[in-house]
JSON list of C-alpha atoms in Angstrom, two decimals:
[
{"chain": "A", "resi": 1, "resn": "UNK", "atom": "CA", "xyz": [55.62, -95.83, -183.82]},
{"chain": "A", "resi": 2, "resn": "UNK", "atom": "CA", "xyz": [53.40, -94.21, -186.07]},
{"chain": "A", "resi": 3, "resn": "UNK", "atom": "CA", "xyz": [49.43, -94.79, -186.89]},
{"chain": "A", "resi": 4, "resn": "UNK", "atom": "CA", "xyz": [48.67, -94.37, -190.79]},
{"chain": "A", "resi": 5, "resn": "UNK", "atom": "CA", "xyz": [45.73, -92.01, -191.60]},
{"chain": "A", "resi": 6, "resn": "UNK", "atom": "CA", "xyz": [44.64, -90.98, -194.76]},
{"chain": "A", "resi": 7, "resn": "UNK", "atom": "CA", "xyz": [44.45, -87.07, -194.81]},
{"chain": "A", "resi": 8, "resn": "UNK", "atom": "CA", "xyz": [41.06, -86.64, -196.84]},
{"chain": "A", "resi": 9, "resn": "UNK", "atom": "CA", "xyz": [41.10, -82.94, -198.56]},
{"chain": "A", "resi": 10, "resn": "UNK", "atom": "CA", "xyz": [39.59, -81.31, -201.70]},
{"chain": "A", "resi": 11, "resn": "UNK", "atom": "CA", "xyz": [41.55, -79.23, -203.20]},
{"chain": "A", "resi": 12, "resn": "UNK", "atom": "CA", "xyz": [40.29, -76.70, -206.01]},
{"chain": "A", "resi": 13, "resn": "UNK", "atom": "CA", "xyz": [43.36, -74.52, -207.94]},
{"chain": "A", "resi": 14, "resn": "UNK", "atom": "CA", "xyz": [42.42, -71.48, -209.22]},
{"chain": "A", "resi": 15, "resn": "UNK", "atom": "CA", "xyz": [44.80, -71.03, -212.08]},
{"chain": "A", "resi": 16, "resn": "UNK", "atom": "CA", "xyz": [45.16, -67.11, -213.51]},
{"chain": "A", "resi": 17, "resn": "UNK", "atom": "CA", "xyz": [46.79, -67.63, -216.98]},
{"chain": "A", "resi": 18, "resn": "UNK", "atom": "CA", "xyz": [49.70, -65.57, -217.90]},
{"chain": "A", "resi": 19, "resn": "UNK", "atom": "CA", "xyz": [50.64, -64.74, -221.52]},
{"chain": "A", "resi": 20, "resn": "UNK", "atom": "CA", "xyz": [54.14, -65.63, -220.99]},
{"chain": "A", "resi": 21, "resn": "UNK", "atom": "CA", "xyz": [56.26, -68.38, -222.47]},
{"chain": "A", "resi": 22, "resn": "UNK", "atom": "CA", "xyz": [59.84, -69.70, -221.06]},
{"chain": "A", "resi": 23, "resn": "UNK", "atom": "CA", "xyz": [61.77, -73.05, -222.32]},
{"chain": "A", "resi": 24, "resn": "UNK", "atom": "CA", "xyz": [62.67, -75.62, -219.48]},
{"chain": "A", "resi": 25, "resn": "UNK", "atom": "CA", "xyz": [64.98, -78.26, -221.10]},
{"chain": "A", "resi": 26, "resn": "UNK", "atom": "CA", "xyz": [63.26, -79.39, -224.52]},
{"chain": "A", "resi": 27, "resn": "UNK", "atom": "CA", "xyz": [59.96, -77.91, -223.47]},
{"chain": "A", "resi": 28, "resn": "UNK", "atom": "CA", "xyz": [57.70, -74.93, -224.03]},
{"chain": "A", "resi": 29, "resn": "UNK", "atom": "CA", "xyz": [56.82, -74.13, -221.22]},
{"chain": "A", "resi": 30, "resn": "UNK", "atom": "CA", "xyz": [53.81, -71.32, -220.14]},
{"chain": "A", "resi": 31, "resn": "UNK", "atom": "CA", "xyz": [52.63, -69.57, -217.06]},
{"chain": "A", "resi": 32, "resn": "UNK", "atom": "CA", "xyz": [50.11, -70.23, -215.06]},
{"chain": "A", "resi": 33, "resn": "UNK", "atom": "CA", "xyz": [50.03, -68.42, -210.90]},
{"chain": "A", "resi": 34, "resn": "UNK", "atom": "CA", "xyz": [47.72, -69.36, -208.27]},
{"chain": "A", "resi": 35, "resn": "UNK", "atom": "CA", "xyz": [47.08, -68.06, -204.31]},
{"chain": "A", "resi": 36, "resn": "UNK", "atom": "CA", "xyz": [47.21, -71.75, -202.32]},
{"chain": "A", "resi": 37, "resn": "UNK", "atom": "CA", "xyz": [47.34, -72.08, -198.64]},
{"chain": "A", "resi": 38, "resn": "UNK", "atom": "CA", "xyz": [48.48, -68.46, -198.00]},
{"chain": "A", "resi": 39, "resn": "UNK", "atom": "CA", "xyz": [50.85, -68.40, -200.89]},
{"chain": "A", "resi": 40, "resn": "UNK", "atom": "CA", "xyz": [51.09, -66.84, -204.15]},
{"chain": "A", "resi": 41, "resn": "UNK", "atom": "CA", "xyz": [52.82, -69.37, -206.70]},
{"chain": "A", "resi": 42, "resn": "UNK", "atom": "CA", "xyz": [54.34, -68.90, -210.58]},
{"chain": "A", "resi": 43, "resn": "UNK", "atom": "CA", "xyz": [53.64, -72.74, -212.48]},
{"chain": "A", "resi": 44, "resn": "UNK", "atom": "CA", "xyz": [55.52, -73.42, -215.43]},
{"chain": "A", "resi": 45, "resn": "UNK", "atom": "CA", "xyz": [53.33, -76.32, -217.39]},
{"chain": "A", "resi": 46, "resn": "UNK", "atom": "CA", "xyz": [54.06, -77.56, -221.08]},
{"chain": "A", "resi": 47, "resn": "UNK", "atom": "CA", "xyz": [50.62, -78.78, -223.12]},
{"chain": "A", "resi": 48, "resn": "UNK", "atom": "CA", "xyz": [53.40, -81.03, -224.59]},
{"chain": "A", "resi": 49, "resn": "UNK", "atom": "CA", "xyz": [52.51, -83.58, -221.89]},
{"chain": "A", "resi": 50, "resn": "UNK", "atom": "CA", "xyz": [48.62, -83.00, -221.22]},
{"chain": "A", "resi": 51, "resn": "UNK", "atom": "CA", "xyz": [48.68, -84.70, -217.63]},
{"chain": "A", "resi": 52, "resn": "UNK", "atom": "CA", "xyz": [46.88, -82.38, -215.50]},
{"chain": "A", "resi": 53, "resn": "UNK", "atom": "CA", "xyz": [49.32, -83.11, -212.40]},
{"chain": "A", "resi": 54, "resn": "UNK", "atom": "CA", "xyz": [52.37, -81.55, -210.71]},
{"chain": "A", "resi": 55, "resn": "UNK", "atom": "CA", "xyz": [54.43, -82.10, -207.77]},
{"chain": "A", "resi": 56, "resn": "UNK", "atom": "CA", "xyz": [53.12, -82.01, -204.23]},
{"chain": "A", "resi": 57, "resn": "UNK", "atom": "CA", "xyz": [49.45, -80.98, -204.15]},
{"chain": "A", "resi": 58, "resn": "UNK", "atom": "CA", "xyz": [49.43, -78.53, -207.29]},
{"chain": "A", "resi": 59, "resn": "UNK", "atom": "CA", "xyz": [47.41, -80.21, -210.62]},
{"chain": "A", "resi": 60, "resn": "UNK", "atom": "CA", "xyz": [44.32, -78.31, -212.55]},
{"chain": "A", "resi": 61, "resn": "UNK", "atom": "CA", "xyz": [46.59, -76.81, -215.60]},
{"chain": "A", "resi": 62, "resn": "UNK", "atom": "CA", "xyz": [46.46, -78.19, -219.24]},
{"chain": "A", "resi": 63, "resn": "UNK", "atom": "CA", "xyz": [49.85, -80.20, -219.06]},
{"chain": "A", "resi": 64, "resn": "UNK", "atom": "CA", "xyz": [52.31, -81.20, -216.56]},
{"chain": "A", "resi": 65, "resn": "UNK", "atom": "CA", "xyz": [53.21, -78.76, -214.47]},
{"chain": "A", "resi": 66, "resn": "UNK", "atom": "CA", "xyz": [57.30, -79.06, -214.36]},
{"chain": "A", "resi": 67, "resn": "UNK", "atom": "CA", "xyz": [58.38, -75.97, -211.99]},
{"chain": "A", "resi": 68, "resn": "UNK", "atom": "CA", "xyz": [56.61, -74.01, -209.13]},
{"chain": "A", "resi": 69, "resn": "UNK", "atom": "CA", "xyz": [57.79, -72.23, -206.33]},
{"chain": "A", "resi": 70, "resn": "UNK", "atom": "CA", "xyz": [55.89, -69.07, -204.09]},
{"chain": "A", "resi": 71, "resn": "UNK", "atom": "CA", "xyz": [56.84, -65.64, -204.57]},
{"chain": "A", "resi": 72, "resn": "UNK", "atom": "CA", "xyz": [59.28, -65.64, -201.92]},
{"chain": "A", "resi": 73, "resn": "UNK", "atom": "CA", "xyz": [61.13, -68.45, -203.51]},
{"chain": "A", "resi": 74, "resn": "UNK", "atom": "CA", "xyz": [61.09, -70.37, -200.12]},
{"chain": "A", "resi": 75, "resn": "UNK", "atom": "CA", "xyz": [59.26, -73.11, -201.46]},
{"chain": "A", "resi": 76, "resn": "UNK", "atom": "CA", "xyz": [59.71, -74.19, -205.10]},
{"chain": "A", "resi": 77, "resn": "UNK", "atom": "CA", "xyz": [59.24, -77.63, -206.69]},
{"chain": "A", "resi": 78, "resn": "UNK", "atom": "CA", "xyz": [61.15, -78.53, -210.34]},
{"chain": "A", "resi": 79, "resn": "UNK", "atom": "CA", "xyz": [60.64, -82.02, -211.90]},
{"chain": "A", "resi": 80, "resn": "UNK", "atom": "CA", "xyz": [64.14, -83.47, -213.11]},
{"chain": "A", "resi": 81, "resn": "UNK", "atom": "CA", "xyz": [63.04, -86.47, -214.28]},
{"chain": "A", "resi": 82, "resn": "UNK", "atom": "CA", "xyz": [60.01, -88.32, -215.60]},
{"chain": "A", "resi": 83, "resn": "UNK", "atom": "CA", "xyz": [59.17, -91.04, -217.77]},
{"chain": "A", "resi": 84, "resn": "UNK", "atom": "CA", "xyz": [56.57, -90.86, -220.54]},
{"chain": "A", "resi": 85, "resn": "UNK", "atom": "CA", "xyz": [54.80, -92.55, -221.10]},
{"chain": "A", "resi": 86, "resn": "UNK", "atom": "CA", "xyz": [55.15, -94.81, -217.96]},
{"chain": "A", "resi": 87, "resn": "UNK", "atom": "CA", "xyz": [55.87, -98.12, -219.30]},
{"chain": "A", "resi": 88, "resn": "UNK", "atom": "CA", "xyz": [55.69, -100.31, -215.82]},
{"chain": "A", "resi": 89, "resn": "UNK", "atom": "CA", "xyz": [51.98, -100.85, -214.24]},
{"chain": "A", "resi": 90, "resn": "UNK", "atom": "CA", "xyz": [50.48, -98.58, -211.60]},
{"chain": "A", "resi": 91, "resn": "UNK", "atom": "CA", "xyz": [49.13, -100.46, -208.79]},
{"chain": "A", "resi": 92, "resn": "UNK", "atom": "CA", "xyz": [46.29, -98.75, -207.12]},
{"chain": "A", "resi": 93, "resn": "UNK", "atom": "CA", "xyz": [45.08, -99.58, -203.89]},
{"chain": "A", "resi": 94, "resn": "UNK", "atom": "CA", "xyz": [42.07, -98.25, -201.76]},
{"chain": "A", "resi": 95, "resn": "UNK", "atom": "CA", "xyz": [42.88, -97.24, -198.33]},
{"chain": "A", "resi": 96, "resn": "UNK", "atom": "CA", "xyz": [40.83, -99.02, -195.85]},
{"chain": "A", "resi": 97, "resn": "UNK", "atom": "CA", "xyz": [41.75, -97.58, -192.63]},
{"chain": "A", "resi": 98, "resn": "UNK", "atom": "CA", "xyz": [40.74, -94.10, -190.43]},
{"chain": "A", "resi": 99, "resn": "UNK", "atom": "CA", "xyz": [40.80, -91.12, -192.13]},
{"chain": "A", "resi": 100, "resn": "UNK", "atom": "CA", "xyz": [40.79, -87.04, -190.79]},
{"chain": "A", "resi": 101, "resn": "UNK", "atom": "CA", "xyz": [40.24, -83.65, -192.62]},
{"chain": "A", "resi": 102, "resn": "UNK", "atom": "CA", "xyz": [43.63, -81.23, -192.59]},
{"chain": "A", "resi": 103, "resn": "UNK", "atom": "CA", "xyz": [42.33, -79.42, -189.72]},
{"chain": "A", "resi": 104, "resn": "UNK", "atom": "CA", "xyz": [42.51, -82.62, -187.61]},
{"chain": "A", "resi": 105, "resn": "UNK", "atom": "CA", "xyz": [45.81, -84.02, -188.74]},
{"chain": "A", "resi": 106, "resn": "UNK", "atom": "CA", "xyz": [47.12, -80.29, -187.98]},
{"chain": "A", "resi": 107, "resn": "UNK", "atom": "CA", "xyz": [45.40, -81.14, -184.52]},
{"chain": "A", "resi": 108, "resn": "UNK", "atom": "CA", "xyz": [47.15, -84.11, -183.79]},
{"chain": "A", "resi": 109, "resn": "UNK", "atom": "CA", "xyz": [50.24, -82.88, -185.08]},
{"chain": "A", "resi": 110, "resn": "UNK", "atom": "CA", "xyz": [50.49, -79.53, -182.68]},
{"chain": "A", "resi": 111, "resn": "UNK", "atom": "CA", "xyz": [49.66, -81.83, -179.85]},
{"chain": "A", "resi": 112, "resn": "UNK", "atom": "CA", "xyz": [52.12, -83.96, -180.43]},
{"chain": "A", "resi": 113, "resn": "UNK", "atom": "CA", "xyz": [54.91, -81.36, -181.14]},
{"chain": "A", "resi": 114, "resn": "UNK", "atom": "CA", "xyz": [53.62, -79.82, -177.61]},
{"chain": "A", "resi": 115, "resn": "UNK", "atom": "CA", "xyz": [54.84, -83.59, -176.08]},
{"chain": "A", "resi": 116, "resn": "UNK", "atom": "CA", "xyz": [57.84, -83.73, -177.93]},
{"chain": "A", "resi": 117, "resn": "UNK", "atom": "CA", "xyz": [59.29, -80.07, -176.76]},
{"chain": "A", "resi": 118, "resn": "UNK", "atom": "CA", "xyz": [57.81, -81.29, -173.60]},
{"chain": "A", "resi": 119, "resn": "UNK", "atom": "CA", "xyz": [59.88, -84.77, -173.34]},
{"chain": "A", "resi": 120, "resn": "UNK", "atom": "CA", "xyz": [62.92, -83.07, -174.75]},
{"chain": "A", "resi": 121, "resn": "UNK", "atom": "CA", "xyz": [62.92, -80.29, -172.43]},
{"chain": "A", "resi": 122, "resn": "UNK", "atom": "CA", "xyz": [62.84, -82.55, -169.70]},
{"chain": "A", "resi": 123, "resn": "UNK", "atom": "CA", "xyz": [65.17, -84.61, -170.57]},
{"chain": "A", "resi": 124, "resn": "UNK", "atom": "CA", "xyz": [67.47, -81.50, -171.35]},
{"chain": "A", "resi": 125, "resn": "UNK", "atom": "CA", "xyz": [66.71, -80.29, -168.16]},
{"chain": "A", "resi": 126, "resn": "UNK", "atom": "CA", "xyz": [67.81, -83.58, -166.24]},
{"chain": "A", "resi": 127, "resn": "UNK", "atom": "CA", "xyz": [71.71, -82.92, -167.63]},
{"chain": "A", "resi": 128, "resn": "UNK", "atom": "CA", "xyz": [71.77, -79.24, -167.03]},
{"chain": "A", "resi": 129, "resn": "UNK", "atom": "CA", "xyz": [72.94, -77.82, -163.41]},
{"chain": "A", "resi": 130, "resn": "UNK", "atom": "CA", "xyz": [70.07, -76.91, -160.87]},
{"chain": "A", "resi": 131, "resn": "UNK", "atom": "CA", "xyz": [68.29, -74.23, -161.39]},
{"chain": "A", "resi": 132, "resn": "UNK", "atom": "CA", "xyz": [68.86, -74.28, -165.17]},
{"chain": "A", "resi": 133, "resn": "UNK", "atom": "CA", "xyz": [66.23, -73.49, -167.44]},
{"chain": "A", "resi": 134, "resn": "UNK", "atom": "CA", "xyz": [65.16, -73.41, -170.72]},
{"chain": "A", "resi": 135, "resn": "UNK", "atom": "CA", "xyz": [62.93, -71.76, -172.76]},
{"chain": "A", "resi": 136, "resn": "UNK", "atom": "CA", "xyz": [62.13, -73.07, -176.71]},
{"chain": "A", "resi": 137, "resn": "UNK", "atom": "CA", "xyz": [61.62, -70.49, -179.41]},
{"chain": "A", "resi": 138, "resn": "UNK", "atom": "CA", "xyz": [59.90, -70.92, -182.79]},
{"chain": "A", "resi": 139, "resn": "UNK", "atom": "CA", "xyz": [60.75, -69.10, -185.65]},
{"chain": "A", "resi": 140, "resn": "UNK", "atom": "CA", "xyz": [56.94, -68.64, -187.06]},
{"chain": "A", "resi": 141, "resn": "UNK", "atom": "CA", "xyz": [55.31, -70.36, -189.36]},
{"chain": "A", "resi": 142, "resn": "UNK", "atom": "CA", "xyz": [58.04, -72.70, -191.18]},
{"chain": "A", "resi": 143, "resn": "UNK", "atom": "CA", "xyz": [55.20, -74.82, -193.03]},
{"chain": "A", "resi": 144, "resn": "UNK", "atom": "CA", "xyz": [54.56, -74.98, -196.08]},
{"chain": "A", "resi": 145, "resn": "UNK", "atom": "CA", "xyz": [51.07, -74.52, -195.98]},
{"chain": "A", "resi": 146, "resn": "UNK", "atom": "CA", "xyz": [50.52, -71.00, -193.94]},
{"chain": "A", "resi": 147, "resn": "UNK", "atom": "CA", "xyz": [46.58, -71.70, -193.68]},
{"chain": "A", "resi": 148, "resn": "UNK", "atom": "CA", "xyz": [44.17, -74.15, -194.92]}
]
């Protein structure tokens, strides 16, 4: 089962403006980069939709942002769809229960990653042939976020 917490973070962008322009479907589109959570990333916004929001955690630029991704292209974002303006009511509701800073959910999260290698490597153990063992690798950092 899982608790719900409300991850409570600030997060501040600081957006280096590039004089470059590119066209993503009917939109102008300009260039925008940003270092975020150990991660260099290229936005492509159009001022043709001034929302100052973009997927996952990235907003701050004059218009929607409608692609990111880092400089190593492993993580990249493109909006394919969107709607505006929205037509249907947003309902917004205030979250009422416990809340924790990143550094606390990333905590909780380790520890319970250390249970879960723990349960599964006992329970891997229990079908292998005495004497077996096992040893689990990682491959590095595979988050998205490298620091916070």
């Amino acid at each position: 089962t899982y608790e719900e917490v409300y991850i409570e973070e600030s997060i501040k962008m600081n957006w280096v403006f590039v004089d470059e322009t590119k066209k993503i479907d009917a939109y102008l589109c300009k260039k925008a980069t940003t270092h975020f959570r150990g991660r260099d990333y290229t936005a492509w916004y159009t001022e043709d939709i001034p929302v100052s929001i973009g997927p996952w955690k990235f907003h701050g630029l004059p218009g929607l942002i409608i692609e990111i991704s880092d400089s190593t292209s492993e993580v990249s974002f493109t909006i394919e769809k969107f709607e505006y303006p929205y037509k249907n009511p947003i309902k917004i509701t205030s979250y009422q229960g416990d809340t924790m800073t990143p550094e606390q959910y990333i905590d909780v999260r380790n520890e319970a990653r250390k249970k879960s290698d723990k349960f599964f490597t006992a329970k891997l153990l229990s079908k292998l042939p005495r004497g077996a063992s096992i040893e689990l690798t990682k491959d590095g950092n595979n988050e998205i976020e490298k620091n916070i």
